[in-house]
Structure formats: structure tokens, C-alpha cells
mmCIF file of C-alpha atoms in Angstrom:
data_model
loop_
_atom_site.group_PDB
_atom_site.id
_atom_site.type_symbol
_atom_site.label_atom_id
_atom_site.label_comp_id
_atom_site.label_asym_id
_atom_site.label_seq_id
_atom_site.Cartn_x
_atom_site.Cartn_y
_atom_site.Cartn_z
ATOM 1 C CA MET A 1441 -7.014 11.295 -14.570
ATOM 2 C CA SER A 1442 -5.605 8.271 -16.380
ATOM 3 C CA GLY A 1443 -2.996 10.208 -18.346
ATOM 4 C CA LYS A 1444 0.729 9.593 -18.352
ATOM 5 C CA PRO A 1445 2.259 9.355 -14.876
ATOM 6 C CA VAL A 1446 4.902 11.886 -13.961
ATOM 7 C CA SER A 1447 8.495 10.743 -14.161
ATOM 8 C CA SER A 1448 10.356 8.815 -11.465
ATOM 9 C CA ARG A 1449 13.695 7.126 -11.019
ATOM 10 C CA TRP A 1450 12.694 3.458 -11.092
ATOM 11 C CA ILE A 1451 12.215 0.898 -13.825
ATOM 12 C CA GLY A 1452 14.519 -2.084 -13.336
ATOM 13 C CA GLU A 1453 18.093 -3.205 -12.949
ATOM 14 C CA PRO A 1454 19.321 -1.644 -16.231
ATOM 15 C CA LEU A 1455 18.534 1.792 -14.790
ATOM 16 C CA GLY A 1456 20.583 1.305 -11.633
ATOM 17 C CA LYS A 1457 20.312 -0.053 -8.120
ATOM 18 C CA GLU A 1458 18.604 2.986 -6.611
ATOM 19 C CA ARG A 1459 15.856 2.871 -9.218
ATOM 20 C CA GLN A 1460 15.444 -0.859 -8.704
ATOM 21 C CA HIS A 1461 15.260 -0.296 -4.948
ATOM 22 C CA ARG A 1462 12.459 2.213 -5.396
ATOM 23 C CA LEU A 1463 10.567 -0.083 -7.764
ATOM 24 C CA ASN A 1464 10.872 -2.865 -5.247
ATOM 25 C CA ARG A 1465 9.733 -0.399 -2.572
ATOM 26 C CA PHE A 1466 6.304 -0.092 -4.144
ATOM 27 C CA ARG A 1467 6.069 -3.553 -5.673
ATOM 28 C CA THR A 1468 7.059 -5.410 -2.515
ATOM 29 C CA HIS A 1469 4.727 -3.485 -0.255
ATOM 30 C CA GLY A 1470 2.142 -6.159 -0.944
ATOM 31 C CA PRO A 1471 -0.764 -4.935 -3.022
ATOM 32 C CA CYS A 1472 -3.875 -7.116 -3.224
ATOM 33 C CA CYS A 1473 -3.017 -10.744 -3.793
ATOM 34 C CA CYS A 1474 -4.039 -14.356 -3.415
ATOM 35 C CA VAL A 1475 -1.998 -17.493 -2.828
ATOM 36 C CA ILE A 1476 -1.536 -20.349 -5.277
ATOM 37 C CA GLU A 1477 0.509 -23.273 -3.996
ATOM 38 C CA ILE A 1478 2.107 -25.710 -6.440
ATOM 39 C CA ARG A 1479 3.956 -28.826 -5.317
ATOM 40 C CA ARG A 1480 6.745 -30.059 -7.594
ATOM 41 C CA HIS A 1481 7.572 -33.460 -6.106
ATOM 42 C CA GLY A 1482 10.491 -32.130 -4.051
ATOM 43 C CA THR A 1483 12.276 -30.468 -6.984
ATOM 44 C CA ARG A 1484 13.467 -26.870 -7.076
ATOM 45 C CA VAL A 1485 11.561 -24.910 -9.680
ATOM 46 C CA PRO A 1486 13.691 -22.890 -12.170
ATOM 47 C CA VAL A 1487 13.527 -19.106 -11.948
ATOM 48 C CA GLY A 1488 11.668 -18.780 -15.229
ATOM 49 C CA TRP A 1489 9.213 -21.570 -14.486
ATOM 50 C CA HIS A 1490 5.544 -20.596 -14.659
ATOM 51 C CA PRO A 1491 3.430 -21.878 -11.748
ATOM 52 C CA HIS A 1492 0.629 -23.015 -14.037
ATOM 53 C CA HIS A 1493 3.057 -25.545 -15.554
ATOM 54 C CA GLY A 1494 3.017 -27.567 -12.338
ATOM 55 C CA GLN A 1495 0.399 -29.507 -10.446
ATOM 56 C CA THR A 1496 -1.735 -27.298 -8.231
ATOM 57 C CA SER A 1497 -2.431 -28.907 -4.886
ATOM 58 C CA ALA A 1498 -4.183 -25.959 -3.223
ATOM 59 C CA VAL A 1499 -5.624 -22.706 -4.510
ATOM 60 C CA THR A 1500 -7.006 -19.639 -2.709
ATOM 61 C CA ALA A 1501 -8.287 -17.682 -5.652
ATOM 62 C CA ASN A 1502 -9.969 -14.469 -4.577
ATOM 63 C CA HIS A 1503 -9.819 -11.906 -7.359
ATOM 64 C CA PRO A 1504 -6.898 -9.471 -6.882
ATOM 65 C CA SER A 1505 -9.346 -6.543 -6.932
ATOM 66 C CA ASP A 1506 -11.090 -7.904 -3.816
ATOM 67 C CA PRO A 1507 -9.771 -5.531 -1.120
ATOM 68 C CA SER A 1508 -9.720 -8.311 1.488
ATOM 69 C CA THR A 1509 -7.533 -10.673 -0.533
ATOM 70 C CA TYR A 1510 -4.193 -9.011 0.164
ATOM 71 C CA GLY A 1511 -4.216 -9.587 3.888
ATOM 72 C CA ARG A 1512 -5.426 -13.137 3.547
ATOM 73 C CA SER A 1513 -2.315 -14.148 1.632
ATOM 74 C CA PHE A 1514 0.389 -11.742 2.876
ATOM 75 C CA VAL A 1515 -0.368 -11.689 6.590
ATOM 76 C CA ASP A 1516 1.973 -14.635 7.204
ATOM 77 C CA VAL A 1517 5.012 -12.901 5.674
ATOM 78 C CA TYR A 1518 4.328 -9.168 5.767
ATOM 79 C CA ASP A 1519 6.111 -8.194 8.976
ATOM 80 C CA ALA A 1520 9.109 -10.431 8.280
ATOM 81 C CA TRP A 1521 9.521 -9.427 4.640
ATOM 82 C CA TYR A 1522 9.239 -5.676 5.066
ATOM 83 C CA ALA A 1523 10.681 -5.010 8.509
ATOM 84 C CA ASN A 1524 13.578 -2.989 7.071
ATOM 85 C CA SER A 1525 11.603 -1.173 4.360
ATOM 86 C CA PHE A 1526 10.105 1.641 6.382
ATOM 87 C CA GLU A 1527 10.921 5.066 7.835
ATOM 88 C CA THR A 1528 8.740 4.270 10.842
ATOM 89 C CA ASP A 1529 10.176 6.579 13.520
ATOM 90 C CA ALA A 1530 10.251 9.592 11.213
ATOM 91 C CA ALA A 1531 6.745 8.832 9.963
ATOM 92 C CA VAL A 1532 5.339 8.573 13.480
ATOM 93 C CA GLU A 1533 6.984 11.848 14.500
ATOM 94 C CA THR A 1534 5.552 13.681 11.480
ATOM 95 C CA LEU A 1535 2.080 12.174 11.816
ATOM 96 C CA ALA A 1536 1.918 12.903 15.553
ATOM 97 C CA ARG A 1537 2.857 16.533 14.924
ATOM 98 C CA LEU A 1538 0.165 16.897 12.261
ATOM 99 C CA ALA A 1539 -2.489 15.141 14.346
ATOM 100 C CA GLY A 1540 -2.118 17.226 17.490
ATOM 101 C CA ALA A 1541 -4.767 16.052 19.961
ATOM 102 C CA GLY A 1542 -6.367 13.750 17.384
ATOM 103 C CA PRO A 1543 -8.234 11.539 16.824
ATOM 104 C CA ILE A 1544 -6.376 9.783 13.982
ATOM 105 C CA LEU A 1545 -7.674 7.431 11.287
ATOM 106 C CA GLU A 1546 -5.228 5.197 9.418
ATOM 107 C CA LEU A 1547 -6.400 3.707 6.125
ATOM 108 C CA GLY A 1548 -4.829 0.287 5.651
ATOM 109 C CA VAL A 1549 -3.692 -0.196 9.246
ATOM 110 C CA GLY A 1550 -2.328 -3.699 8.632
ATOM 111 C CA THR A 1551 -0.586 -5.041 11.723
ATOM 112 C CA GLY A 1552 -0.231 -1.601 13.308
ATOM 113 C CA ARG A 1553 3.300 -0.547 12.338
ATOM 114 C CA LEU A 1554 2.354 3.150 12.525
ATOM 115 C CA ALA A 1555 -0.925 3.060 14.441
ATOM 116 C CA LEU A 1556 0.475 1.401 17.558
ATOM 117 C CA PRO A 1557 3.287 3.902 18.244
ATOM 118 C CA LEU A 1558 0.863 6.737 17.493
ATOM 119 C CA ALA A 1559 -1.570 5.318 20.050
ATOM 120 C CA ARG A 1560 1.237 5.181 22.601
ATOM 121 C CA THR A 1561 1.456 8.984 22.398
ATOM 122 C CA GLY A 1562 -1.977 9.099 24.053
ATOM 123 C CA VAL A 1563 -3.994 10.005 20.953
ATOM 124 C CA ARG A 1564 -7.119 8.037 20.012
ATOM 125 C CA VAL A 1565 -6.310 6.007 16.870
ATOM 126 C CA LEU A 1566 -8.674 4.080 14.615
ATOM 127 C CA GLY A 1567 -7.263 1.646 12.085
ATOM 128 C CA LEU A 1568 -9.319 0.654 9.047
ATOM 129 C CA ASP A 1569 -8.412 -2.392 6.976
ATOM 130 C CA ALA A 1570 -10.256 -4.528 4.433
ATOM 131 C CA SER A 1571 -8.532 -7.681 5.664
ATOM 132 C CA GLN A 1572 -9.909 -9.524 8.669
ATOM 133 C CA GLU A 1573 -6.676 -11.517 8.715
ATOM 134 C CA MET A 1574 -4.607 -8.360 9.156
ATOM 135 C CA LEU A 1575 -6.916 -7.145 11.912
ATOM 136 C CA ASP A 1576 -6.666 -10.531 13.623
ATOM 137 C CA LYS A 1577 -2.874 -10.195 13.574
ATOM 138 C CA LEU A 1578 -3.196 -6.664 14.957
ATOM 139 C CA ALA A 1579 -5.398 -8.012 17.761
ATOM 140 C CA MET A 1580 -2.702 -10.526 18.702
ATOM 141 C CA ILE A 1581 -0.146 -7.718 18.938
ATOM 142 C CA ASP A 1582 -2.565 -5.269 20.584
ATOM 143 C CA PRO A 1583 -4.978 -7.297 22.760
ATOM 144 C CA THR A 1584 -6.136 -4.229 24.706
ATOM 145 C CA GLU A 1585 -7.186 -2.484 21.471
ATOM 146 C CA SER A 1586 -5.163 0.652 22.009
ATOM 147 C CA VAL A 1587 -5.857 0.986 18.276
ATOM 148 C CA VAL A 1588 -9.575 0.675 17.504
ATOM 149 C CA PRO A 1589 -9.857 -1.870 14.648
ATOM 150 C CA VAL A 1590 -12.334 -1.202 11.843
ATOM 151 C CA LEU A 1591 -13.075 -3.756 9.132
ATOM 152 C CA GLY A 1592 -13.998 -1.958 5.927
ATOM 153 C CA ASP A 1593 -13.176 -0.549 2.526
ATOM 154 C CA MET A 1594 -11.237 2.719 2.385
ATOM 155 C CA ALA A 1595 -13.144 3.632 -0.776
ATOM 156 C CA ASN A 1596 -16.252 3.820 1.448
ATOM 157 C CA ILE A 1597 -15.023 5.215 4.751
ATOM 158 C CA GLU A 1598 -18.320 6.568 6.075
ATOM 159 C CA HIS A 1599 -20.086 3.235 5.579
ATOM 160 C CA SER A 1600 -17.215 1.354 7.225
ATOM 161 C CA LEU A 1601 -17.261 3.579 10.315
ATOM 162 C CA ARG A 1602 -21.038 3.513 10.569
ATOM 163 C CA ALA A 1603 -21.067 -0.296 10.327
ATOM 164 C CA ALA A 1604 -18.687 -0.352 13.314
ATOM 165 C CA ASP A 1605 -20.974 2.057 15.218
ATOM 166 C CA LEU A 1606 -18.298 4.766 15.235
ATOM 167 C CA ASN A 1607 -18.970 8.468 14.710
ATOM 168 C CA ASP A 1608 -15.503 9.997 15.214
ATOM 169 C CA ARG A 1609 -14.215 12.954 13.259
ATOM 170 C CA PHE A 1610 -10.460 13.198 12.824
ATOM 171 C CA SER A 1611 -7.676 15.738 12.958
ATOM 172 C CA LEU A 1612 -5.690 13.425 10.671
ATOM 173 C CA VAL A 1613 -6.542 10.767 8.098
ATOM 174 C CA PHE A 1614 -3.502 9.097 6.560
ATOM 175 C CA CYS A 1615 -2.640 6.335 4.123
ATOM 176 C CA ALA A 1616 1.011 5.226 4.085
ATOM 177 C CA PHE A 1617 3.453 3.286 1.899
ATOM 178 C CA ASN A 1618 1.564 3.120 -1.415
ATOM 179 C CA THR A 1619 -1.596 1.645 0.114
ATOM 180 C CA LEU A 1620 -3.757 4.253 -1.623
ATOM 181 C CA LEU A 1621 -2.668 2.891 -5.003
ATOM 182 C CA ASN A 1622 -3.919 -0.585 -4.149
ATOM 183 C CA LEU A 1623 -7.405 0.753 -4.852
ATOM 184 C CA GLU A 1624 -9.106 -0.747 -7.873
ATOM 185 C CA SER A 1625 -9.488 2.388 -9.992
ATOM 186 C CA PHE A 1626 -9.000 6.136 -10.205
ATOM 187 C CA ALA A 1627 -12.687 6.485 -9.320
ATOM 188 C CA ALA A 1628 -12.120 4.535 -6.095
ATOM 189 C CA LEU A 1629 -9.121 6.739 -5.322
ATOM 190 C CA ALA A 1630 -11.311 9.843 -5.657
ATOM 191 C CA GLN A 1631 -13.967 8.232 -3.445
ATOM 192 C CA CYS A 1632 -11.322 7.575 -0.802
ATOM 193 C CA PHE A 1633 -10.317 11.240 -0.793
ATOM 194 C CA GLN A 1634 -13.971 12.288 -0.623
ATOM 195 C CA GLY A 1635 -14.597 10.032 2.347
ATOM 196 C CA SER A 1636 -11.426 11.227 4.063
ATOM 197 C CA ARG A 1637 -12.393 14.886 3.714
ATOM 198 C CA GLU A 1638 -15.886 14.238 5.056
ATOM 199 C CA GLN A 1639 -14.431 12.719 8.235
ATOM 200 C CA LEU A 1640 -12.097 15.626 9.044
ATOM 201 C CA LEU A 1641 -12.434 17.994 11.953
ATOM 202 C CA SER A 1642 -11.963 21.689 11.267
ATOM 203 C CA GLY A 1643 -8.292 22.230 10.486
ATOM 204 C CA GLY A 1644 -7.760 18.525 9.790
ATOM 205 C CA ARG A 1645 -5.334 17.086 7.263
ATOM 206 C CA VAL A 1646 -5.131 14.113 4.895
ATOM 207 C CA VAL A 1647 -1.681 12.592 4.328
ATOM 208 C CA VAL A 1648 -0.640 10.182 1.578
ATOM 209 C CA GLU A 1649 2.689 8.407 1.077
ATOM 210 C CA ALA A 1650 3.247 6.889 -2.379
ATOM 211 C CA PHE A 1651 5.868 6.123 -5.000
ATOM 212 C CA VAL A 1652 6.483 8.403 -7.975
ATOM 213 C CA PRO A 1653 6.141 6.302 -11.146
ATOM 214 C CA ILE A 1654 8.495 6.564 -14.062
ATOM 215 C CA ASP A 1655 7.287 7.797 -17.422
ATOM 216 C CA GLU A 1656 4.717 5.348 -18.749
ATOM 217 C CA SER A 1657 6.656 4.827 -21.961
ATOM 218 C CA LEU A 1658 9.533 3.354 -19.938
ATOM 219 C CA ILE A 1659 7.455 0.802 -18.052
ATOM 220 C CA PRO A 1660 8.113 -2.644 -19.578
ATOM 221 C CA ASP A 1661 5.147 -4.664 -20.779
ATOM 222 C CA GLN A 1662 6.525 -7.578 -18.760
ATOM 223 C CA SER A 1663 9.361 -8.029 -16.286
ATOM 224 C CA LEU A 1664 10.902 -10.557 -13.913
ATOM 225 C CA SER A 1665 13.325 -9.551 -11.159
ATOM 226 C CA PRO A 1666 14.470 -10.623 -7.678
ATOM 227 C CA ALA A 1667 12.458 -9.316 -4.737
ATOM 228 C CA HIS A 1668 14.504 -7.656 -2.014
ATOM 229 C CA VAL A 1669 12.654 -9.071 0.973
ATOM 230 C CA LYS A 1670 13.852 -10.803 4.129
ATOM 231 C CA SER A 1671 13.072 -14.453 3.412
ATOM 232 C CA ASP A 1672 14.805 -17.825 3.467
ATOM 233 C CA ALA A 1673 13.017 -18.617 0.197
ATOM 234 C CA ALA A 1674 13.984 -17.306 -3.222
ATOM 235 C CA VAL A 1675 11.412 -14.623 -4.078
ATOM 236 C CA PHE A 1676 10.910 -13.089 -7.512
ATOM 237 C CA ILE A 1677 8.560 -10.419 -8.840
ATOM 238 C CA GLU A 1678 6.799 -10.937 -12.151
ATOM 239 C CA THR A 1679 4.882 -7.979 -13.617
ATOM 240 C CA THR A 1680 2.638 -7.180 -16.559
ATOM 241 C CA TYR A 1681 1.618 -3.613 -17.380
ATOM 242 C CA ASP A 1682 -1.946 -2.855 -18.494
ATOM 243 C CA ARG A 1683 -1.437 0.401 -20.376
ATOM 244 C CA SER A 1684 -5.108 0.960 -21.152
ATOM 245 C CA ASN A 1685 -5.925 1.159 -17.437
ATOM 246 C CA SER A 1686 -2.572 2.461 -16.092
ATOM 247 C CA ARG A 1687 -2.336 -0.597 -13.883
ATOM 248 C CA LEU A 1688 0.604 -2.826 -13.034
ATOM 249 C CA HIS A 1689 -0.331 -6.430 -12.320
ATOM 250 C CA GLY A 1690 2.235 -8.613 -10.646
ATOM 251 C CA ARG A 1691 2.917 -11.493 -8.376
ATOM 252 C CA HIS A 1692 5.550 -12.428 -5.863
ATOM 253 C CA ILE A 1693 6.788 -15.928 -6.689
ATOM 254 C CA GLU A 1694 8.181 -17.608 -3.582
ATOM 255 C CA VAL A 1695 10.307 -20.680 -4.400
ATOM 256 C CA GLN A 1696 11.179 -23.324 -1.814
ATOM 257 C CA PRO A 1697 12.103 -27.003 -2.271
ATOM 258 C CA GLY A 1698 9.013 -28.721 -3.620
ATOM 259 C CA VAL A 1699 6.712 -25.714 -3.310
ATOM 260 C CA VAL A 1700 6.068 -22.527 -5.258
ATOM 261 C CA LYS A 1701 3.716 -19.872 -3.901
ATOM 262 C CA ALA A 1702 2.508 -17.114 -6.200
ATOM 263 C CA ARG A 1703 1.018 -14.015 -4.558
ATOM 264 C CA PRO A 1704 -0.695 -11.883 -7.255
ATOM 265 C CA TRP A 1705 -1.239 -8.155 -6.748
ATOM 266 C CA SER A 1706 -2.225 -5.065 -8.695
ATOM 267 C CA VAL A 1707 -1.356 -1.384 -8.276
ATOM 268 C CA LEU A 1708 -2.369 1.849 -10.005
ATOM 269 C CA ILE A 1709 0.426 3.705 -11.789
ATOM 270 C CA CYS A 1710 -0.547 7.149 -10.617
ATOM 271 C CA GLY A 1711 1.748 10.138 -10.200
ATOM 272 C CA PRO A 1712 1.516 13.043 -7.762
ATOM 273 C CA ASP A 1713 -0.300 15.251 -10.280
ATOM 274 C CA GLN A 1714 -3.032 12.650 -10.717
ATOM 275 C CA ILE A 1715 -3.330 12.133 -6.973
ATOM 276 C CA ASP A 1716 -3.598 15.912 -6.545
ATOM 277 C CA ALA A 1717 -6.389 15.984 -9.144
ATOM 278 C CA ALA A 1718 -8.329 13.292 -7.280
ATOM 279 C CA ALA A 1719 -7.875 15.194 -4.025
ATOM 280 C CA GLN A 1720 -8.961 18.454 -5.618
ATOM 281 C CA ALA A 1721 -12.110 16.820 -6.991
ATOM 282 C CA ALA A 1722 -12.915 15.812 -3.412
ATOM 283 C CA GLY A 1723 -12.452 19.343 -2.074
ATOM 284 C CA LEU A 1724 -8.852 18.991 -0.876
ATOM 285 C CA VAL A 1725 -5.834 21.074 -1.819
ATOM 286 C CA LEU A 1726 -2.143 20.215 -1.565
ATOM 287 C CA VAL A 1727 -0.465 22.265 1.164
ATOM 288 C CA GLU A 1728 2.907 20.498 1.448
ATOM 289 C CA ARG A 1729 4.895 17.807 -0.345
ATOM 290 C CA GLN A 1730 8.177 16.175 0.645
ATOM 291 C CA SER A 1731 10.213 13.261 -0.685
ATOM 292 C CA ASP A 1732 10.096 11.243 2.531
ATOM 293 C CA TRP A 1733 9.135 11.319 6.188
ATOM 294 C CA PHE A 1734 12.443 13.001 7.066
ATOM 295 C CA GLY A 1735 11.340 16.197 5.323
ATOM 296 C CA THR A 1736 13.631 15.965 2.286
ATOM 297 C CA PRO A 1737 12.428 18.557 -0.250
ATOM 298 C CA PHE A 1738 10.468 17.134 -3.170
ATOM 299 C CA SER A 1739 12.117 17.510 -6.578
ATOM 300 C CA GLU A 1740 12.053 16.170 -10.128
ATOM 301 C CA GLU A 1741 14.430 13.442 -8.962
ATOM 302 C CA SER A 1742 12.214 12.248 -6.103
ATOM 303 C CA THR A 1743 11.126 8.625 -6.245
ATOM 304 C CA ALA A 1744 8.457 8.909 -3.540
ATOM 305 C CA HIS A 1745 6.305 11.605 -1.991
ATOM 306 C CA VAL A 1746 4.631 12.399 1.300
ATOM 307 C CA SER A 1747 1.769 14.754 0.446
ATOM 308 C CA ILE A 1748 -0.365 16.739 2.885
ATOM 309 C CA TYR A 1749 -3.840 17.972 1.905
ATOM 310 C CA ALA A 1750 -6.301 20.335 3.561
ATOM 311 C CA PRO A 1751 -9.968 21.075 2.809
ATOM 312 C CA THR A 1752 -10.481 23.916 0.358
ATOM 313 C CA GLU A 1753 -13.291 25.373 2.443
#
């Protein structure tokens, strides 16, 4: 499963703005991260400056592979940074159509961008997230719990639901905007598909939205580029590619006068074919694939995919 990813249209500025936009689309989604704060005596840190060259005044250093770390460090900026990055209305329309009468389970519910409008259609919605901080933010937005919050790991869905004393089965399990690829390994990805299939009602579907990676040979060993997020600070993305494990490690470097915050993250470089293989190993088969939530046909030029899977039995 760890072979060369299928081709995509994104690598960096030299390949054009659209490709850079798509790279930013998956990099800026906010994979697992922690926060390191460095104070520089009121001076503005140069773009190429490395945070470890400064004095560290505060460190929150959970390992990036800890599934709870992402929310702990991105919850304060997530909604503001990525408000314009999503196809929310189209996604909700598609997901509601697929779910029918429900119930629905979202993996990586975050602050409820998709789960809340789905719940407003009258369908029962459960939202699983590894981050208590994200679920706390969701609770502030949704105090009546129209979305049922579940703290847990999407690589172990059954355990997470059982720990919350929930026994629902679902007409739809979905994982949007690259969240699936935040998982630690290809094995965890396969476990997520297995758990999703086991929770489906008869006729249920599993839906994944993810980027399409470029050819592995074109991924730079290291890169530094501006992040296209809505922020008053200067934000840059620094990446390092681990070819042996098909994993891109990065961090968002947020620069403000006197302070630099580095938010490390890590994401699997995994193309549609590899995702299909993981789904197939879990007893799921691809039934439909599009380039986006608007229903644009998938092609060799697609930079993202919305893939719908059904049980093979």
C-alpha cells in the first residue's frame, strides 16, 4: 500500500498557482500538530529563521502522531484560517442525499462545519473527534448537542462509540477534507475503513474527501512557502518529506512581532488507488468518485477526490 502515489497537479509555486492552491488546500487543513512559542525580544523574525534558534518561553510538545494534539493547538485559529477553504453547502447537500434518514457519523467532526447543518435537516448526527479541545469548541457553538459529540480515535471507531455508551448503526460514515490522511499509518487507515464498514446499516455508504498527491518523485525533500490562510500574522509552511514512509511532515510558522508559533503536523501521501486498496481490504468497494462536492467528473487532472464506498457483501 505504500507505493508511489498517483499523480496530481500540486507541488509548489514553480508549477503554477492552481497547483500551489491545491497543495495549500491539504497542507493548511491542519493535520496533527503542537504549538511551540518563541519570544524574540520584540523583533520580527526573518522568513527563513528557524524557531529553535530563539529562546523558547513555552512549549506544548505532544508528539505529532498523537491524534489529540492537532485540536489542542489549532482550535484557536481553525475556523478563522479556513473559513473560505471549503465547499460546505455542496458537501452538505451531497451528504444529506446519501444519508437519507440517517443516522450519520462524521469522523473528525472538529467544530461542526458539516455536522451542524446536517443535524439541522432533522437527521441524527454523531461527531467523533480525538481532540477534547475541538469538542469543547463544538459545545460552545452547539450547547443543545444537536450533534452528539464522541471523544475517540477514528482508527478504533467501535471502541470509541462503546466508551460513549452508544450503539448506533449508520446510513453514512464520512471523513472530509483530508482528515483521513492525518492517520498515523496505512495500517491505521485500513483500520478506520474496517471500523466504518462495521458500523454501517444495510445499504450504508462510506465517503472520503482527500487530495490527490503528485507523483512522489516530484515531491521536494524540503520546502518553504507562504500559507494562504486568513490571518493578521505572516504564516509560512515548512515541509520535509519522509520517502521511506510516504509521509509529509510540516509545520505552520506563524510570525508576529516578538513571537513565533510553530504548529507541526504530519500527513500521509496516499493516492486514490491506495485508499481504494485499504477500503477493499476492509470489505468496501468504490461505487462513485468525483473531483469535488459539486459533482465534477474525476479525471487524470483532478487534484482532489470525493469517493463513495459500499460494502462488498
